[in-house]
Short mmCIF file of C-alpha atoms in Angstrom, two decimals:
data_model
loop_
_atom_site.label_atom_id
_atom_site.label_comp_id
_atom_site.label_asym_id
_atom_site.label_seq_id
_atom_site.Cartn_x
_atom_site.Cartn_y
_atom_site.Cartn_z
CA MET A 6 0.00 0.00 0.00
CA LYS A 7 1.42 3.35 -0.96
CA LYS A 8 1.82 5.67 1.97
CA SER A 9 2.57 9.35 1.75
CA LEU A 10 3.95 10.97 4.89
CA SER A 11 5.75 14.26 5.34
CA ILE A 12 8.69 14.52 7.72
CA ILE A 13 8.13 16.74 10.76
CA ALA A 14 10.93 19.18 11.36
CA LEU A 15 13.14 18.15 14.25
CA ALA A 16 14.92 21.44 14.70
CA ALA A 17 13.55 21.77 18.19
CA LEU A 18 14.97 18.40 19.23
CA ALA A 19 18.49 18.49 20.61
CA PHE A 20 19.82 15.45 18.82
CA VAL A 21 23.41 16.59 19.13
CA GLY A 22 25.72 13.67 19.77
CA CYS A 23 23.19 10.99 18.80
CA SER A 24 24.68 7.90 17.23
CA LYS A 25 23.68 4.33 16.52
CA VAL A 26 24.53 1.96 19.33
CA THR A 27 27.11 -0.63 18.38
CA PRO A 28 26.50 -4.33 19.03
CA GLU A 29 29.05 -4.39 21.87
CA SER A 30 28.32 -2.18 24.83
CA PRO A 31 31.34 -0.78 26.72
CA LYS A 32 32.13 -2.22 30.17
CA THR A 33 34.46 -1.23 32.94
CA ALA A 34 37.54 -3.40 33.39
CA ASP A 35 36.30 -4.99 36.60
CA SER A 36 32.69 -5.44 35.50
CA LYS A 37 31.40 -9.01 35.63
CA GLU A 38 27.92 -8.08 34.51
CA LYS A 39 26.74 -9.29 31.15
CA ASP A 40 25.44 -6.71 28.75
CA VAL A 41 21.69 -7.21 28.32
CA PRO A 42 20.49 -7.16 24.70
CA ILE A 43 17.25 -5.34 23.97
CA GLU A 44 14.43 -7.64 22.90
CA PHE A 45 10.73 -7.03 22.37
CA ASN A 46 7.45 -8.58 23.36
CA ALA A 47 4.96 -7.74 20.62
CA TYR A 48 1.26 -7.83 21.38
CA ASN A 49 -1.45 -7.18 18.82
CA TYR A 50 -4.46 -5.32 20.21
CA LEU A 51 -7.51 -6.16 18.11
CA SER A 52 -11.08 -4.92 18.31
CA ARG A 53 -12.22 -7.59 20.73
CA THR A 54 -14.02 -7.68 24.03
CA LYS A 55 -12.00 -7.78 27.22
CA ALA A 56 -13.15 -11.34 27.77
CA GLU A 57 -11.74 -12.46 24.46
CA GLY A 58 -8.41 -10.83 25.14
CA ASN A 59 -5.71 -9.91 22.66
CA THR A 60 -3.66 -11.87 20.20
CA LYS A 61 -0.03 -12.51 19.44
CA PHE A 62 1.57 -10.30 16.88
CA ASP A 63 1.92 -12.17 13.59
CA GLU A 64 5.31 -13.87 13.85
CA SER A 65 5.74 -13.78 10.07
CA LYS A 66 5.61 -9.95 10.07
CA SER A 67 8.07 -7.28 11.18
CA PHE A 68 7.70 -3.82 12.69
CA GLU A 69 9.87 -0.70 12.92
CA VAL A 70 11.10 0.62 16.28
CA TRP A 71 12.37 4.05 17.27
CA SER A 72 14.22 4.17 20.60
CA TYR A 73 15.03 7.42 22.42
CA PHE A 74 17.40 7.89 25.35
CA SER A 75 16.75 10.36 28.16
CA ASP A 76 18.05 10.87 31.69
CA GLY A 77 14.55 11.17 33.15
CA ASN A 78 10.97 11.05 32.02
CA PHE A 79 10.67 11.04 28.25
CA SER A 80 10.46 14.49 26.72
CA ALA A 81 10.88 15.27 23.06
CA SER A 82 12.98 18.30 23.88
CA SER A 83 15.49 16.40 26.01
CA SER A 84 15.69 12.99 24.33
CA TYR A 85 18.25 11.57 21.94
CA LEU A 86 17.76 8.98 19.23
CA TYR A 87 19.24 5.71 20.52
CA PHE A 88 18.42 3.56 17.48
CA GLN A 89 15.92 2.94 14.73
CA ASP A 90 15.66 -0.57 13.33
CA LYS A 91 13.39 -3.31 12.03
CA VAL A 92 12.30 -5.96 14.55
CA SER A 93 11.48 -9.53 13.51
CA TYR A 94 10.70 -12.83 15.22
CA SER A 95 13.66 -15.19 15.41
CA GLU A 96 14.26 -18.30 17.52
CA GLY A 97 11.42 -17.54 19.91
CA LYS A 98 12.29 -13.85 20.42
CA TRP A 99 11.48 -10.50 18.87
CA VAL A 100 14.86 -8.95 18.09
CA PRO A 101 16.11 -5.96 16.07
CA ALA A 102 18.09 -6.55 12.89
CA ASN A 103 21.16 -5.33 14.81
CA THR A 104 21.92 -6.00 18.47
CA TYR A 105 21.48 -3.17 20.97
CA TYR A 106 22.10 -3.18 24.72
CA TRP A 107 20.46 -1.60 27.70
CA PRO A 108 22.45 1.41 28.98
CA LYS A 109 23.46 1.30 32.63
CA THR A 110 22.28 4.87 33.11
CA GLY A 111 19.24 6.74 31.87
CA LYS A 112 16.02 5.39 30.41
CA LEU A 113 14.82 4.28 27.00
CA SER A 114 11.47 5.02 25.37
CA PHE A 115 10.22 2.95 22.45
CA PHE A 116 7.80 3.67 19.62
CA ALA A 117 6.90 0.88 17.16
CA VAL A 118 4.98 1.08 13.92
CA TYR A 119 3.54 -1.57 11.62
CA PRO A 120 4.03 -1.93 8.67
CA THR A 121 7.72 -1.20 8.27
CA ASP A 122 7.38 0.82 5.07
CA VAL A 123 5.74 3.78 6.80
CA THR A 124 8.16 6.68 6.33
CA GLY A 125 8.43 10.24 7.54
CA ILE A 126 7.64 9.47 11.18
CA ALA A 127 9.16 11.89 13.67
CA LEU A 128 8.86 13.11 17.24
CA ASP A 129 6.01 15.45 18.05
CA THR A 130 7.70 18.24 20.00
CA GLU A 131 4.38 19.51 21.33
CA ASN A 132 3.06 16.23 22.74
CA ASN A 133 6.26 14.24 23.43
CA ASN A 134 5.17 11.41 21.15
CA LEU A 135 5.50 10.23 17.59
CA LYS A 136 3.48 11.95 14.90
CA ILE A 137 2.55 10.87 11.39
CA THR A 138 1.75 13.69 8.99
CA ASP A 139 -0.26 13.40 5.77
CA TYR A 140 -0.71 9.65 6.00
CA LYS A 141 -2.58 8.33 2.97
CA VAL A 142 -5.01 5.43 3.12
CA THR A 143 -5.38 3.73 -0.25
CA ALA A 144 -8.80 4.72 -1.59
CA SER A 145 -9.36 1.93 -4.10
CA TYR A 146 -10.71 -1.27 -2.59
CA ALA A 147 -9.20 -3.21 -5.49
CA GLU A 148 -5.74 -1.94 -4.47
CA GLN A 149 -6.43 -2.63 -0.79
CA SER A 150 -7.52 -6.15 -1.62
CA ALA A 151 -4.23 -6.77 -3.41
CA THR A 152 -2.14 -5.86 -0.34
CA GLY A 153 -4.33 -7.41 2.38
CA ALA A 154 -3.03 -6.89 5.92
CA GLY A 155 -0.51 -4.40 4.58
CA ASN A 156 -3.29 -1.80 4.63
CA ASP A 157 -3.32 -1.85 8.42
CA LEU A 158 -1.55 0.80 10.48
CA MET A 159 -0.63 -0.06 14.07
CA LEU A 160 1.29 1.89 16.67
CA ALA A 161 2.76 0.85 20.04
CA GLU A 162 4.74 2.73 22.68
CA GLN A 163 6.59 1.99 25.91
CA LYS A 164 8.25 4.87 27.73
CA ASN A 165 10.96 5.20 30.36
CA GLN A 166 12.22 1.63 30.49
CA THR A 167 15.46 0.47 32.11
CA SER A 168 15.21 -3.25 31.30
CA ASN A 169 13.18 -5.88 29.47
CA THR A 170 9.64 -6.27 30.73
CA SER A 171 7.71 -9.48 30.18
CA THR A 172 3.96 -8.96 30.26
CA TYR A 173 2.47 -10.78 27.31
CA PHE A 174 3.88 -13.72 25.35
CA THR A 175 7.66 -13.50 25.16
CA GLU A 176 10.49 -11.96 27.15
CA GLY A 177 11.17 -8.40 26.06
CA VAL A 178 9.92 -4.83 26.04
CA SER A 179 6.14 -5.04 26.07
CA LEU A 180 4.60 -3.42 23.01
CA LEU A 181 0.83 -3.20 22.80
CA PHE A 182 -0.03 -2.54 19.16
CA LYS A 183 -3.28 -0.72 18.52
CA HIS A 184 -4.92 -0.23 15.15
CA GLN A 185 -4.92 3.42 14.14
CA LEU A 186 -7.39 3.13 11.26
CA ALA A 187 -11.03 2.05 11.13
CA LYS A 188 -12.57 -0.73 9.04
CA VAL A 189 -15.92 -1.07 7.30
CA THR A 190 -17.66 -4.42 6.70
CA PHE A 191 -21.05 -5.46 5.36
CA GLU A 192 -23.79 -8.05 5.84
CA GLY A 193 -27.00 -8.72 3.94
CA LYS A 194 -30.12 -10.86 3.95
CA LEU A 195 -33.67 -10.97 2.59
CA ARG A 196 -36.62 -9.62 4.49
CA ASN A 197 -38.37 -12.73 5.80
CA ASP A 198 -41.58 -11.53 7.40
CA LYS A 199 -43.42 -11.98 4.09
CA SER A 200 -44.05 -15.37 2.47
CA TYR A 201 -41.20 -17.02 4.36
CA ASP A 202 -40.83 -20.74 3.66
CA SER A 203 -39.18 -22.13 6.79
CA THR A 204 -38.66 -25.54 5.20
CA ASN A 205 -36.42 -24.14 2.49
CA GLU A 206 -35.40 -21.03 4.45
CA ALA A 207 -36.37 -18.96 1.44
CA ILE A 208 -39.00 -16.49 0.27
CA LYS A 209 -41.63 -18.38 -1.68
CA VAL A 210 -45.08 -17.69 -3.09
CA GLU A 211 -46.74 -20.87 -4.35
CA LYS A 212 -44.15 -22.22 -6.80
CA ILE A 213 -42.08 -19.07 -7.16
CA TYR A 214 -38.94 -18.27 -5.18
CA PHE A 215 -38.04 -14.61 -4.80
CA THR A 216 -34.43 -13.78 -4.01
CA ALA A 217 -31.73 -11.15 -4.62
CA VAL A 218 -28.01 -10.70 -5.04
CA ILE A 219 -25.88 -7.65 -4.28
CA ASP A 220 -24.09 -6.54 -7.42
CA GLU A 221 -22.00 -3.81 -5.80
CA ILE A 222 -21.48 -1.88 -2.57
CA SER A 223 -19.37 1.25 -2.76
CA LEU A 224 -18.55 4.31 -0.66
CA SER A 225 -17.94 7.85 -1.84
CA GLY A 226 -17.16 11.30 -0.44
CA LEU A 227 -14.43 10.14 1.98
CA ASN A 228 -11.27 11.72 3.35
CA ASN A 229 -8.23 9.47 2.99
CA ILE A 230 -5.30 11.72 4.00
CA GLY A 231 -4.71 12.90 7.55
CA THR A 232 -2.29 13.54 10.40
CA LEU A 233 -2.14 11.26 13.43
CA ALA A 234 -1.04 12.83 16.70
CA LEU A 235 -1.83 12.87 20.39
CA SER A 236 -4.87 14.90 21.30
CA GLY A 237 -3.88 17.40 23.97
CA THR A 238 -7.19 17.13 25.81
CA SER A 239 -7.64 13.35 25.94
CA ALA A 240 -3.99 12.19 25.80
CA ALA A 241 -5.09 9.75 23.09
CA TYR A 242 -4.21 9.59 19.44
CA ALA A 243 -6.57 11.29 17.00
CA TRP A 244 -6.69 11.96 13.29
CA THR A 245 -6.99 15.35 11.65
CA PRO A 246 -8.13 14.75 8.05
CA LYS A 247 -6.65 16.91 5.33
CA THR A 248 -9.83 18.57 4.12
CA ASP A 249 -8.24 20.59 1.32
CA LYS A 250 -7.76 17.40 -0.70
CA PRO A 251 -10.46 15.98 -3.03
CA LYS A 252 -12.80 13.41 -1.53
CA VAL A 253 -12.27 9.83 -2.73
CA ASN A 254 -14.39 6.84 -3.72
CA SER A 255 -13.83 3.21 -2.78
CA GLY A 256 -14.84 1.70 -6.07
CA GLU A 257 -16.56 -1.69 -5.94
CA ILE A 258 -16.16 -3.30 -2.51
CA VAL A 259 -18.72 -6.11 -2.43
CA ASP A 260 -19.82 -8.05 -5.50
CA MET A 261 -21.67 -11.36 -5.14
CA ASN A 262 -20.55 -12.03 -8.72
CA TYR A 263 -23.77 -13.75 -9.69
CA SER A 264 -25.61 -12.85 -12.88
CA LYS A 265 -28.22 -15.13 -14.36
CA GLN A 266 -30.32 -14.53 -17.45
CA LEU A 267 -33.88 -15.69 -17.98
CA THR A 268 -34.32 -19.48 -18.27
CA GLU A 269 -30.92 -20.13 -16.67
CA ALA A 270 -30.71 -22.30 -13.56
CA PHE A 271 -30.29 -20.31 -10.34
CA GLU A 272 -28.49 -21.51 -7.21
CA LEU A 273 -30.43 -20.18 -4.24
CA ALA A 274 -27.51 -20.89 -1.92
CA SER A 275 -25.46 -18.33 -3.82
CA ALA A 276 -27.95 -15.51 -3.24
CA LEU A 277 -28.78 -13.59 -0.10
CA PRO A 278 -30.15 -15.86 2.64
CA ALA A 279 -33.57 -15.30 4.13
CA LYS A 280 -32.79 -16.49 7.66
CA GLU A 281 -29.33 -15.44 8.86
CA TYR A 282 -27.22 -12.55 7.60
CA LYS A 283 -24.58 -13.32 5.00
CA LYS A 284 -21.40 -11.66 6.25
CA PHE A 285 -19.12 -10.60 3.45
CA GLU A 286 -15.41 -11.18 3.95
CA ASN A 287 -14.57 -7.85 2.34
CA GLU A 288 -12.93 -5.42 4.79
CA TYR A 289 -12.32 -1.84 3.75
CA TYR A 290 -9.78 0.25 5.68
CA VAL A 291 -10.75 3.89 6.16
CA LEU A 292 -9.27 6.97 7.75
CA PRO A 293 -11.06 7.75 11.05
CA GLN A 294 -13.14 10.87 10.39
CA THR A 295 -16.38 12.72 10.92
CA LEU A 296 -18.80 11.76 8.16
CA GLY A 297 -20.17 14.70 6.23
CA ASP A 298 -23.34 14.83 4.15
CA ASP A 299 -21.32 13.97 1.04
CA ALA A 300 -20.22 10.60 2.46
CA ILE A 301 -22.55 8.17 0.68
CA ILE A 302 -23.03 4.42 0.53
CA THR A 303 -24.45 2.92 -2.67
CA VAL A 304 -25.89 -0.59 -3.00
CA LYS A 305 -26.64 -2.01 -6.45
CA TYR A 306 -28.63 -5.24 -6.53
CA THR A 307 -30.79 -7.54 -8.64
CA VAL A 308 -34.06 -9.20 -7.62
CA TYR A 309 -34.92 -12.60 -9.17
CA ALA A 310 -38.07 -14.70 -9.47
CA ILE A 311 -37.26 -18.42 -9.72
CA ASN A 312 -39.38 -21.39 -10.79
CA SER A 313 -39.21 -23.74 -7.80
CA ASP A 314 -39.73 -26.80 -10.00
CA ASN A 315 -36.54 -26.38 -12.01
CA ASN A 316 -34.78 -23.34 -10.47
CA LYS A 317 -34.97 -21.50 -13.79
CA VAL A 318 -35.09 -17.70 -13.79
CA ILE A 319 -38.57 -16.42 -14.60
CA SER A 320 -37.91 -12.72 -14.20
CA LYS A 321 -35.19 -10.34 -12.97
CA THR A 322 -35.09 -6.64 -12.18
CA VAL A 323 -31.84 -4.71 -11.80
CA TYR A 324 -31.45 -1.79 -9.39
CA ASP A 325 -28.28 0.00 -10.47
CA GLY A 326 -29.43 3.30 -11.94
CA ALA A 327 -28.32 2.39 -15.44
CA GLU A 328 -30.47 3.39 -18.39
CA GLY A 329 -33.66 1.36 -18.38
CA ASN A 330 -33.06 0.02 -14.86
CA HIS A 331 -34.33 1.09 -11.47
CA PRO A 332 -32.29 3.41 -9.17
CA ALA A 333 -29.70 1.91 -6.82
CA PHE A 334 -30.08 2.26 -3.06
CA THR A 335 -28.15 5.24 -1.66
CA LYS A 336 -27.89 6.60 1.86
CA LYS A 337 -25.82 9.17 3.72
CA LEU A 338 -23.37 7.40 6.00
CA ASN A 339 -24.09 9.88 8.79
CA SER A 340 -27.81 9.10 8.72
CA PHE A 341 -27.66 5.50 9.94
CA SER A 342 -29.75 5.46 13.09
CA ALA A 343 -27.59 3.22 15.28
CA ALA A 344 -26.09 5.48 17.96
CA ALA A 345 -26.04 8.46 15.59
CA LEU A 346 -23.34 6.88 13.48
CA ASN A 347 -21.74 10.05 12.11
CA GLU A 348 -18.10 9.26 12.87
CA TRP A 349 -15.53 6.53 12.25
CA LYS A 350 -13.19 6.13 15.22
CA ILE A 351 -9.72 4.65 15.65
CA ASN A 352 -9.46 0.86 16.17
CA THR A 353 -13.14 0.30 15.40
CA VAL A 354 -14.91 -1.95 12.89
CA TYR A 355 -18.20 -0.64 11.49
CA ASP A 356 -20.54 -3.35 10.23
CA TYR A 357 -23.32 -2.14 7.93
CA LYS A 358 -26.27 -4.53 7.61
CA PHE A 359 -28.79 -4.49 4.80
CA ILE A 360 -32.15 -6.21 4.42
CA LEU A 361 -33.41 -6.48 0.86
CA ASP A 362 -37.13 -6.82 0.33
CA PRO A 363 -37.96 -8.73 -2.89
CA PHE A 364 -41.49 -7.32 -2.78
CA GLU A 365 -42.95 -3.88 -3.32
CA GLY A 366 -45.71 -2.53 -1.11
CA GLN A 367 -48.56 -4.73 0.04
CA ILE A 368 -51.07 -5.68 -2.62
CA LEU A 369 -54.35 -3.91 -1.85
CA PHE A 370 -57.62 -3.74 -3.74
CA ASP A 371 -60.04 -0.93 -4.52
CA PRO A 372 -63.38 -2.65 -5.23
CA ALA A 373 -66.36 -0.88 -6.82
CA VAL A 374 -69.55 -2.05 -8.51
CA ALA A 375 -70.05 -0.79 -12.02
CA PRO A 376 -73.54 0.68 -12.66
CA TRP A 377 -75.98 -1.28 -14.78
CA ASP A 378 -75.91 -0.35 -18.41
CA GLU A 379 -79.19 1.27 -19.45
CA VAL A 380 -80.84 0.65 -22.83
CA ASP A 381 -84.18 2.30 -23.67
CA ALA A 382 -86.43 0.17 -25.86
CA ALA A 383 -88.86 1.82 -28.32
CA GLU A 384 -92.29 2.67 -26.96
CA GLU A 385 -95.01 0.13 -27.51
CA TYR A 386 -98.72 0.48 -26.74
CA ILE A 387 -100.71 -2.34 -25.28
CA HIS A 388 -104.34 -2.65 -26.58
CA LYS A 389 -103.50 -0.05 -29.10
CA ASP A 390 -106.59 1.85 -30.51
CA VAL A 391 -107.40 0.33 -33.87
CA ASP A 392 -108.16 3.75 -35.36
CA GLN A 393 -104.64 4.86 -34.79
#
């Protein structure tokens, strides 16, 4: 995933005399103490409940670590870069590419970022933390899908350490990685309070099945570039989207990839279910942001009528807004009713559920009795006067 970050000026940081620590730490002549190498204990914080707990960091992945030395509590104005290196899992330990040792004086603070190709990260002189400026989340779902977990952005920190701390899974500096982006997922099913056939778990009227497939779900009007930094009021990380950039579209996220013409056999199992929600595997990473009125979700779908005797398509109607078709479903993302969902927050998955109704409004009748037709016959006299 391409990432665009600008480097924060470090002029205010007194990095005079900083140098990379060599693999062998100096010792006094009479010292019998072994130098202690710096190792890490990586811990991946996912969006789970407290009861479920957290998970091990993927041992096949690596992360980047920045270490700063200070003689007291960490402060960006009085800290010195100790090392920056990639950390990987090797022989049961998380170790940097080069070996570094704990100093016998002072303290070390650590900041770790996944993935390792994030560039332009620097100290935030105002908040004494790392800051990422103008980070770019890939807008196209097709591009996100190609890179998978590489779309994620995670950050961990551990300040003012004097030795390894073992809290999670391995011996080493404890790093609790938290996701800094948000994710959007989707689920869908058929409305089943009308003509529901519990035997087949489908919508059925006499010998006709009614079902639907989702042809496309897409998002538009989103911010995808922003700066991540500590919020001064809450002491938590927050995003500031770059609003002077054009809004972006996701392109096609969900596609059930099922198109059947009339008389073709239809597999009901491949369509939307009528009992439980079908959860799509598609996950779309987004920049945490407040959702404006121009942030829109669009759902394109097709409704089918199926002959239950042979599963052949009797009729289909497409809702995609194309010429000759019906309009697609569109809705403002900030108008979903659940908890006034007008914001995407850090480390949160937003699951949008849709219920497609294969029927229009209820069939009603307007009965009336037509008046009798009136026909006037010609006049005729009974016992007509013979003189006439």
